[in-house]
Coordinates of C-alpha atoms in Angstrom, one line a residue:
M277 CA 0.6 -0.2 0.2
H278 CA 1.1 3.6 -0.9
W279 CA 0.5 6.5 1.5
T280 CA 0.4 10.5 0.3
K281 CA 0.6 13.3 2.6
P282 CA 0.2 16.7 2.1
G283 CA 3.6 17.8 0.6
D284 CA 4.4 14.7 -0.9
L285 CA 5.5 15.4 -4.4
D286 CA 2.1 13.2 -5.7
Y287 CA -0.3 14.3 -3.5
D288 CA -1.6 16.9 -5.9
E289 CA -1.5 14.5 -8.6
R290 CA -3.2 11.6 -6.1
R291 CA -5.8 14.4 -5.2
A292 CA -7.7 15.3 -7.9
L293 CA -10.2 14.9 -9.4
F294 CA -12.3 14.9 -13.1
N295 CA -14.4 18.1 -11.8
A296 CA -12.1 20.5 -10.9
M297 CA -14.7 22.4 -8.7
V298 CA -13.3 20.6 -6.0
D299 CA -9.9 21.3 -4.6
K300 CA -9.8 19.2 -1.0
R301 CA -7.2 18.6 1.1
P302 CA -7.3 15.1 2.2
R303 CA -4.7 14.3 5.6
L304 CA -4.0 10.9 4.3
I305 CA -4.6 9.2 0.9
A306 CA -3.8 4.9 1.1
A307 CA -4.0 3.7 -2.2
C308 CA -4.8 0.1 -1.4
E309 CA -3.8 -2.9 -3.5
N310 CA -5.7 -5.8 -2.6
P311 CA -8.7 -6.0 0.1
G312 CA -5.8 -6.6 3.1
D313 CA -4.6 -2.7 2.4
V314 CA -8.1 -1.5 2.9
A315 CA -9.4 -2.7 6.2
Q316 CA -6.0 -1.8 7.3
A317 CA -6.4 1.9 5.8
L318 CA -9.9 1.7 7.5
E319 CA -8.5 0.8 11.0
R320 CA -5.9 3.6 10.4
A321 CA -9.0 6.1 10.0
L322 CA -10.8 4.4 13.4
A323 CA -7.6 5.5 15.2
D324 CA -7.2 9.2 14.2
H325 CA -11.2 9.6 14.3
L326 CA -10.5 10.9 9.6
D327 CA -13.5 11.0 8.5
V328 CA -13.4 8.3 5.4
A329 CA -14.1 8.6 1.3
V330 CA -13.8 6.1 -1.4
R331 CA -11.9 7.0 -5.0
A332 CA -12.2 4.9 -8.4
G333 CA -12.6 6.9 -10.9
G334 CA -13.4 10.1 -9.3
H335 CA -16.2 10.9 -11.2
S336 CA -19.0 12.2 -8.6
V337 CA -20.1 15.7 -10.2
A338 CA -20.2 16.6 -6.0
G339 CA -16.5 15.2 -5.3
M340 CA -17.8 12.8 -2.9
S341 CA -14.7 10.2 -3.1
T342 CA -12.6 12.7 -1.3
N343 CA -12.9 14.6 1.5
D344 CA -10.5 17.5 3.9
D345 CA -8.8 16.6 6.4
G346 CA -9.5 12.7 6.1
L347 CA -8.6 9.3 4.7
V348 CA -9.2 8.7 1.4
V349 CA -8.9 4.5 0.5
D350 CA -7.9 5.0 -3.1
V351 CA -9.0 1.6 -5.0
R352 CA -7.5 2.6 -8.3
P353 CA -4.5 -0.1 -7.7
M354 CA -7.0 -3.0 -8.3
R355 CA -6.7 -2.9 -12.1
S356 CA -7.2 -6.9 -12.6
I357 CA -9.7 -8.1 -14.8
E358 CA -11.2 -11.4 -15.9
V359 CA -13.2 -12.6 -18.9
D360 CA -14.5 -15.5 -19.3
P361 CA -16.2 -16.0 -22.4
R362 CA -17.9 -19.0 -21.3
T363 CA -20.3 -17.8 -18.7
R364 CA -20.6 -14.4 -19.9
R365 CA -19.3 -13.5 -16.3
A366 CA -16.6 -10.8 -15.7
H367 CA -14.6 -10.3 -12.7
V368 CA -13.2 -6.7 -12.2
G369 CA -11.4 -5.2 -9.7
A370 CA -12.7 -1.9 -8.2
G371 CA -9.8 0.4 -9.5
V372 CA -10.4 -0.2 -13.4
T373 CA -12.7 2.0 -16.1
W374 CA -14.8 2.1 -18.3
R375 CA -12.2 1.9 -21.5
E376 CA -10.3 -0.8 -19.6
L377 CA -12.9 -3.4 -18.8
D378 CA -14.8 -3.1 -22.7
A379 CA -11.4 -3.3 -24.6
A380 CA -11.2 -6.4 -22.6
T381 CA -14.9 -8.0 -23.1
Q382 CA -14.7 -7.0 -26.8
E383 CA -11.8 -9.2 -27.6
H384 CA -14.7 -11.5 -27.0
G385 CA -17.7 -9.7 -28.2
L386 CA -19.0 -9.0 -25.3
A387 CA -20.1 -5.8 -23.4
T388 CA -21.9 -4.8 -20.5
T389 CA -24.2 -1.3 -19.7
G390 CA -20.9 0.8 -19.2
G391 CA -20.2 4.8 -18.8
R392 CA -20.9 6.5 -21.9
V393 CA -18.0 8.9 -20.7
S394 CA -14.8 6.1 -20.9
S395 CA -12.8 7.2 -17.7
T396 CA -15.6 6.8 -15.6
G397 CA -14.9 3.9 -12.7
V398 CA -16.5 1.0 -13.6
A399 CA -17.6 0.4 -9.2
G400 CA -18.8 3.8 -8.5
F401 CA -20.6 4.3 -12.0
T402 CA -22.0 0.8 -11.4
L403 CA -22.8 0.8 -7.2
G404 CA -24.8 4.3 -8.3
G405 CA -27.3 2.8 -10.8
G406 CA -25.1 3.2 -14.6
S407 CA -26.7 4.1 -17.2
G408 CA -25.5 4.1 -20.3
W409 CA -26.0 3.1 -24.4
L410 CA -27.3 -0.1 -23.9
E411 CA -29.4 0.4 -21.0
R412 CA -32.6 -0.4 -23.1
S413 CA -31.6 -3.7 -24.4
Y414 CA -29.6 -5.1 -20.7
G415 CA -30.8 -2.9 -18.2
L416 CA -28.6 -0.9 -16.7
A417 CA -24.8 -1.6 -15.4
C418 CA -26.5 -2.3 -11.4
D419 CA -28.7 -4.6 -13.2
N420 CA -26.1 -6.8 -14.5
L421 CA -23.9 -6.9 -10.9
A422 CA -24.0 -10.2 -9.9
G423 CA -21.9 -10.2 -7.3
V424 CA -19.3 -7.8 -5.2
D425 CA -16.2 -8.5 -3.1
M426 CA -16.5 -5.8 -0.3
V427 CA -14.5 -4.8 3.3
T428 CA -16.4 -3.6 5.7
A429 CA -16.2 -0.4 8.3
D430 CA -14.9 -3.0 11.1
G431 CA -12.3 -4.7 8.1
R432 CA -14.3 -7.7 7.0
E433 CA -13.5 -9.5 4.0
V434 CA -17.1 -10.5 2.5
H435 CA -18.2 -11.9 -0.1
V436 CA -21.9 -10.7 -1.5
D437 CA -24.1 -12.4 -4.1
E438 CA -27.5 -14.0 -4.7
E439 CA -26.6 -16.8 -1.8
H440 CA -24.8 -14.6 0.5
H441 CA -26.1 -11.9 1.8
P442 CA -28.7 -11.5 -0.8
E443 CA -30.6 -8.2 0.8
L444 CA -27.1 -6.4 0.6
L445 CA -27.1 -7.4 -3.3
W446 CA -30.0 -6.1 -3.7
A447 CA -29.2 -2.4 -2.0
M448 CA -25.5 -2.4 -4.1
R449 CA -27.3 -2.3 -6.7
G450 CA -28.0 0.9 -7.3
G451 CA -27.6 2.2 -3.2
G452 CA -23.9 4.0 -3.8
G453 CA -21.0 3.1 -1.4
N454 CA -22.8 3.0 1.6
F455 CA -21.9 -0.1 3.2
G456 CA -19.0 -1.6 2.2
V457 CA -15.5 -0.5 -0.3
V458 CA -16.2 -2.6 -2.8
T459 CA -13.1 -4.1 -4.1
A460 CA -13.9 -6.8 -6.8
L461 CA -17.4 -6.7 -9.0
D462 CA -18.7 -9.6 -11.2
L463 CA -20.9 -8.9 -14.0
E464 CA -22.9 -10.2 -16.3
L465 CA -22.0 -9.9 -20.5
H466 CA -23.8 -9.6 -23.1
R467 CA -23.8 -10.0 -27.5
V468 CA -22.3 -6.6 -28.2
G469 CA -19.6 -5.6 -31.3
P470 CA -17.2 -5.5 -32.0
T471 CA -19.0 -3.2 -34.9
V472 CA -21.9 -1.9 -34.3
Q473 CA -23.4 0.7 -36.3
A474 CA -23.6 4.2 -33.8
G475 CA -22.5 8.0 -34.1
L476 CA -23.7 11.3 -34.3
L477 CA -26.2 13.5 -36.3
A478 CA -26.4 17.4 -35.9
W479 CA -28.2 20.5 -37.3
P480 CA -28.0 23.7 -37.3
T481 CA -29.8 26.1 -34.1
T482 CA -32.4 26.7 -37.1
A483 CA -33.3 23.6 -36.8
A484 CA -33.7 23.0 -33.0
P485 CA -36.9 23.2 -32.7
E486 CA -37.7 20.5 -35.5
V487 CA -34.7 17.8 -34.7
A488 CA -36.2 17.9 -31.1
R489 CA -39.8 16.7 -32.1
A490 CA -38.5 14.5 -34.9
Y491 CA -36.0 13.1 -32.5
R492 CA -38.6 12.5 -29.8
D493 CA -40.9 10.7 -31.9
W494 CA -38.0 8.3 -33.2
A495 CA -36.4 7.4 -29.9
Q496 CA -39.6 7.1 -27.2
D497 CA -41.8 4.0 -29.6
A498 CA -38.0 2.4 -30.8
P499 CA -36.4 -0.8 -30.4
E500 CA -34.3 -1.6 -28.1
E501 CA -31.5 -2.1 -29.8
L502 CA -31.6 1.4 -30.2
G503 CA -29.9 3.8 -27.3
S504 CA -29.5 7.0 -28.4
W505 CA -28.9 10.7 -26.3
L506 CA -31.0 14.4 -28.3
I507 CA -27.5 16.5 -27.0
M508 CA -27.7 20.0 -27.3
L509 CA -24.1 21.8 -27.5
T510 CA -21.6 24.3 -29.0
A511 CA -20.2 22.6 -32.0
P512 CA -16.1 22.8 -31.4
D513 CA -13.4 23.2 -33.4
E514 CA -12.6 19.5 -34.6
D515 CA -11.8 18.6 -37.7
W516 CA -14.7 16.3 -38.2
V517 CA -17.2 19.4 -37.7
P518 CA -18.2 21.2 -41.1
R519 CA -16.6 24.7 -40.7
E520 CA -20.0 26.3 -41.1
L521 CA -21.6 24.5 -37.9
V522 CA -17.9 25.4 -35.8
G523 CA -18.5 27.4 -32.9
E524 CA -22.4 27.7 -33.4
S525 CA -25.2 26.3 -31.1
I526 CA -25.7 22.7 -32.3
S527 CA -28.8 20.0 -31.9
A528 CA -27.2 16.7 -32.2
V529 CA -28.6 12.9 -32.1
A530 CA -25.8 10.6 -30.7
M531 CA -26.5 6.6 -31.3
V532 CA -25.7 3.1 -30.8
W533 CA -27.4 0.1 -32.5
A534 CA -26.3 -3.1 -29.6
G535 CA -28.5 -5.4 -32.7
H536 CA -27.1 -6.4 -36.3
P537 CA -25.4 -3.1 -37.9
D538 CA -27.4 -2.9 -41.1
D539 CA -30.8 -2.6 -38.9
G540 CA -29.5 0.5 -37.1
A541 CA -28.6 1.4 -40.8
D542 CA -32.2 1.3 -41.8
Y543 CA -33.8 2.7 -38.4
V544 CA -31.6 5.5 -38.6
A545 CA -33.2 6.6 -41.8
A546 CA -35.9 9.1 -40.5
L547 CA -33.6 10.9 -39.0
R548 CA -31.9 11.0 -42.3
A549 CA -34.6 12.5 -43.5
L550 CA -34.2 16.0 -41.8
Q551 CA -31.0 16.0 -43.9
P552 CA -28.4 16.9 -41.0
P553 CA -25.2 18.6 -42.3
L554 CA -23.2 16.0 -39.8
D555 CA -23.6 12.7 -40.6
L556 CA -21.6 10.6 -38.8
V557 CA -23.0 6.9 -38.7
E558 CA -21.7 4.2 -39.7
P559 CA -20.5 0.7 -38.9
M560 CA -17.5 1.6 -36.4
P561 CA -16.4 -0.8 -33.1
Y562 CA -18.1 -0.6 -30.2
T563 CA -14.9 0.8 -28.1
E564 CA -14.8 3.6 -29.7
F565 CA -17.9 4.6 -29.7
Q566 CA -17.7 4.3 -26.4
C567 CA -15.4 7.2 -25.9
I568 CA -17.1 9.9 -28.4
L569 CA -18.3 11.2 -25.2
D570 CA -15.0 11.8 -23.5
D571 CA -14.3 15.5 -22.2
P572 CA -11.1 15.8 -20.6
P573 CA -10.8 15.9 -16.6
G574 CA -9.7 19.5 -15.3
N575 CA -12.9 21.8 -16.6
R576 CA -15.9 22.9 -13.5
H577 CA -18.7 20.7 -13.9
Y578 CA -22.7 21.6 -11.9
W579 CA -25.1 19.1 -13.6
S580 CA -28.6 17.7 -12.0
A581 CA -31.4 15.8 -13.8
D582 CA -35.4 14.8 -14.2
Y583 CA -37.4 11.9 -14.6
H584 CA -40.2 12.8 -17.7
D585 CA -43.1 10.7 -18.2
R586 CA -43.5 11.5 -21.2
V587 CA -41.9 15.0 -23.4
T588 CA -44.8 17.5 -24.7
D589 CA -44.4 20.0 -27.1
D590 CA -44.8 22.7 -24.6
M591 CA -41.9 20.7 -22.8
L592 CA -38.9 20.5 -26.2
D593 CA -40.0 24.4 -26.0
V594 CA -38.4 24.4 -22.3
V595 CA -35.3 22.2 -23.3
V596 CA -34.4 24.5 -26.3
A597 CA -35.2 27.8 -25.3
S598 CA -32.9 26.5 -21.9
A599 CA -30.0 25.7 -24.4
T600 CA -30.2 29.1 -26.3
R601 CA -28.9 30.6 -23.5
T602 CA -26.3 28.6 -21.5
A603 CA -23.4 30.2 -20.0
S604 CA -20.4 28.7 -21.2
E605 CA -19.6 26.8 -24.5
L606 CA -18.8 23.9 -23.2
T607 CA -21.7 23.7 -21.9
Q608 CA -24.6 20.3 -23.3
Q609 CA -28.2 20.4 -22.4
I610 CA -29.3 16.3 -22.9
L611 CA -32.6 14.9 -23.0
L612 CA -32.6 11.1 -23.1
P613 CA -34.6 8.1 -23.3
W614 CA -35.2 5.4 -20.8
G615 CA -37.9 2.3 -21.5
G616 CA -36.9 -1.3 -22.2
Q617 CA -35.0 -3.3 -19.7
V618 CA -34.6 -0.4 -17.5
A619 CA -38.7 -0.3 -17.0
R620 CA -38.3 -4.2 -16.8
V621 CA -36.7 -4.9 -13.5
P622 CA -38.7 -4.9 -10.6
A623 CA -38.4 -3.9 -6.7
S624 CA -37.3 -7.7 -6.1
R625 CA -33.8 -6.8 -8.0
S626 CA -32.9 -3.5 -7.4
P627 CA -33.8 -0.1 -5.1
L628 CA -34.0 2.7 -7.9
A629 CA -37.3 3.8 -8.2
Q630 CA -39.5 4.8 -10.9
R631 CA -38.6 2.9 -13.7
S632 CA -41.2 3.4 -15.7
A633 CA -39.9 6.7 -16.3
R634 CA -39.8 7.3 -20.1
W635 CA -37.3 10.2 -20.3
V636 CA -34.6 12.2 -18.5
T637 CA -33.9 15.4 -18.8
H638 CA -29.6 16.1 -17.8
P639 CA -28.7 19.8 -17.4
F640 CA -24.3 19.1 -18.0
A641 CA -22.3 23.2 -17.5
V642 CA -19.5 22.5 -17.9
W643 CA -17.1 26.0 -17.7
E644 CA -13.1 27.0 -17.2
D645 CA -13.4 29.6 -15.2
P646 CA -13.9 29.5 -11.8
A647 CA -15.5 33.7 -11.9
D648 CA -17.5 31.5 -13.8
D649 CA -19.0 29.4 -11.5
E650 CA -22.3 31.2 -10.0
A651 CA -23.7 32.1 -13.7
N652 CA -23.4 28.2 -14.5
I653 CA -25.0 26.9 -11.4
A654 CA -27.8 29.4 -11.9
W655 CA -28.8 28.1 -15.2
V656 CA -28.8 24.6 -14.4
R657 CA -31.4 25.9 -11.5
R658 CA -33.3 28.1 -13.3
F659 CA -33.7 24.9 -16.4
R660 CA -35.1 22.8 -13.5
Q661 CA -37.5 25.0 -12.3
D662 CA -38.7 25.4 -16.0
V663 CA -39.1 22.1 -16.3
A664 CA -40.2 20.8 -13.2
P665 CA -44.5 21.0 -14.1
Y666 CA -43.3 18.1 -16.4
T667 CA -41.3 15.8 -14.3
T668 CA -42.4 13.4 -12.1
G669 CA -39.9 13.7 -8.9
G670 CA -38.1 10.7 -9.3
V671 CA -33.5 11.0 -9.6
Y672 CA -31.2 9.4 -10.9
L673 CA -28.4 9.9 -8.5
N674 CA -25.5 9.2 -10.7
F675 CA -26.5 12.6 -13.4
I676 CA -26.9 14.9 -9.4
G677 CA -24.4 16.2 -7.3
A678 CA -25.2 16.9 -3.3
E679 CA -28.5 18.2 -3.6
G680 CA -30.2 16.8 -0.7
Q681 CA -31.2 14.5 1.5
D682 CA -34.9 14.5 -0.4
R683 CA -33.4 14.4 -3.7
V684 CA -31.9 10.5 -2.1
R685 CA -35.1 9.8 -1.1
D686 CA -36.4 10.8 -4.5
A687 CA -34.5 8.4 -5.8
F688 CA -35.5 4.8 -3.8
G689 CA -39.0 6.5 -2.6
P690 CA -40.2 5.3 0.6
E691 CA -40.5 2.0 1.0
N692 CA -37.6 1.5 -1.1
H693 CA -35.6 4.1 1.1
A694 CA -36.5 2.5 5.0
R695 CA -35.0 -0.8 3.2
L696 CA -32.0 0.5 2.6
V697 CA -32.0 2.3 6.0
E698 CA -32.8 -1.3 7.5
V699 CA -29.0 -2.9 5.3
K700 CA -26.8 0.6 6.0
T701 CA -27.7 0.5 9.6
A702 CA -27.0 -3.7 9.3
W703 CA -23.8 -3.1 7.9
D704 CA -22.8 0.4 8.7
P705 CA -24.2 1.8 11.8
D706 CA -22.0 3.9 12.6
N707 CA -21.8 5.4 9.0
V708 CA -18.1 5.3 8.8
F709 CA -19.4 5.4 4.6
R710 CA -21.1 8.7 4.6
G711 CA -18.7 10.3 1.7
N712 CA -21.9 9.6 -0.9
Q713 CA -25.3 10.3 -2.0
N714 CA -25.7 9.0 2.1
I715 CA -28.6 6.7 3.2
T716 CA -28.4 7.6 7.2
P717 CA -29.0 4.5 9.8
L718 CA -31.1 4.0 12.4
V719 CA -29.1 6.0 15.6
T720 CA -27.9 2.5 17.8
A721 CA -27.8 2.3 21.5

């Protein structure tokens, strides 16, 4: 195990997170290579009365994978990947990123629902739910979680699956890192790729109302093989962007077809009829598409999200209007469809509530200058106010920052939240693992 503290040469590098708004200074960072190291780090935290955070990919927009003057359990050294193509299972170390796992599984023509940004950590993404391109075909990442190895607050090593602690497995399929430090995950895999029909279509901002309505009609009743987003953003200055679009507001559709590539080409024809000036949809490696939305670390981020049962023309007007008044050229306004396998997972398998929601809005503010913090946060909050009449009250926690306990309860609903509290009380009664979207345990003697 490697210990890092303030003043060490690698301290700033090891404490840095994806979101540059988060600039916390833990007293100790414990880079753990195995479960024994994790137990030792937790023992140190207890002895020194230090708050605990658990860090893998570091993509938590609220910075929940670090703290000030506490101890960070850094699981990034645990990077082993074992793929069994016969059983279609992967045993994945907690420090693995989606880029690494996708590369390993695609060697066998397999994949599971993964992060849309390839540098995202597999562990935190999966435990928090795991919304990805393949979700309508194969469910969220947590729906494909078959088991975990973890270290409890008191240093015990525990294996969790359907036969061993099934109630804890239920809680971990969306309940986040509330119950222990996960050191490895067992994930179910599916036949995907290695070549898929995927890519990006884009139109200028003048077409935004027409494109938004066409996208809604195209995506809401689409076959489950389709994974897609409507993204409104400023076109970057890249070689693949037509010169007339660079620096302009555009409406883009990112899509992947999880079935046969030829079928995907047939389905995208309806959008091609709108004559997008940018058309990058073609057969490509699944691993390439999984990196298509990658953003570099070091920018400032503030995100939120809401669920919707239906998307009306009036609601689309709100979405389009919001996209025209962003405070940063890096910001994205995102609308994505759910349904399919996401909606079919019963409450007995996962604590996530409102699985029947058909749509998710995801205002995604990104900027560089700290002086612009207030304007960008205000943009997200204003959109949530404007779109509130069309929401269900549900939320997917991996898409939001620290928005309070009411939002945590909204993500699970009253019955599932109460059940999660019972699991939390059984496994972490002292709330050692509270650096997360926290499930607060019952007060114990």
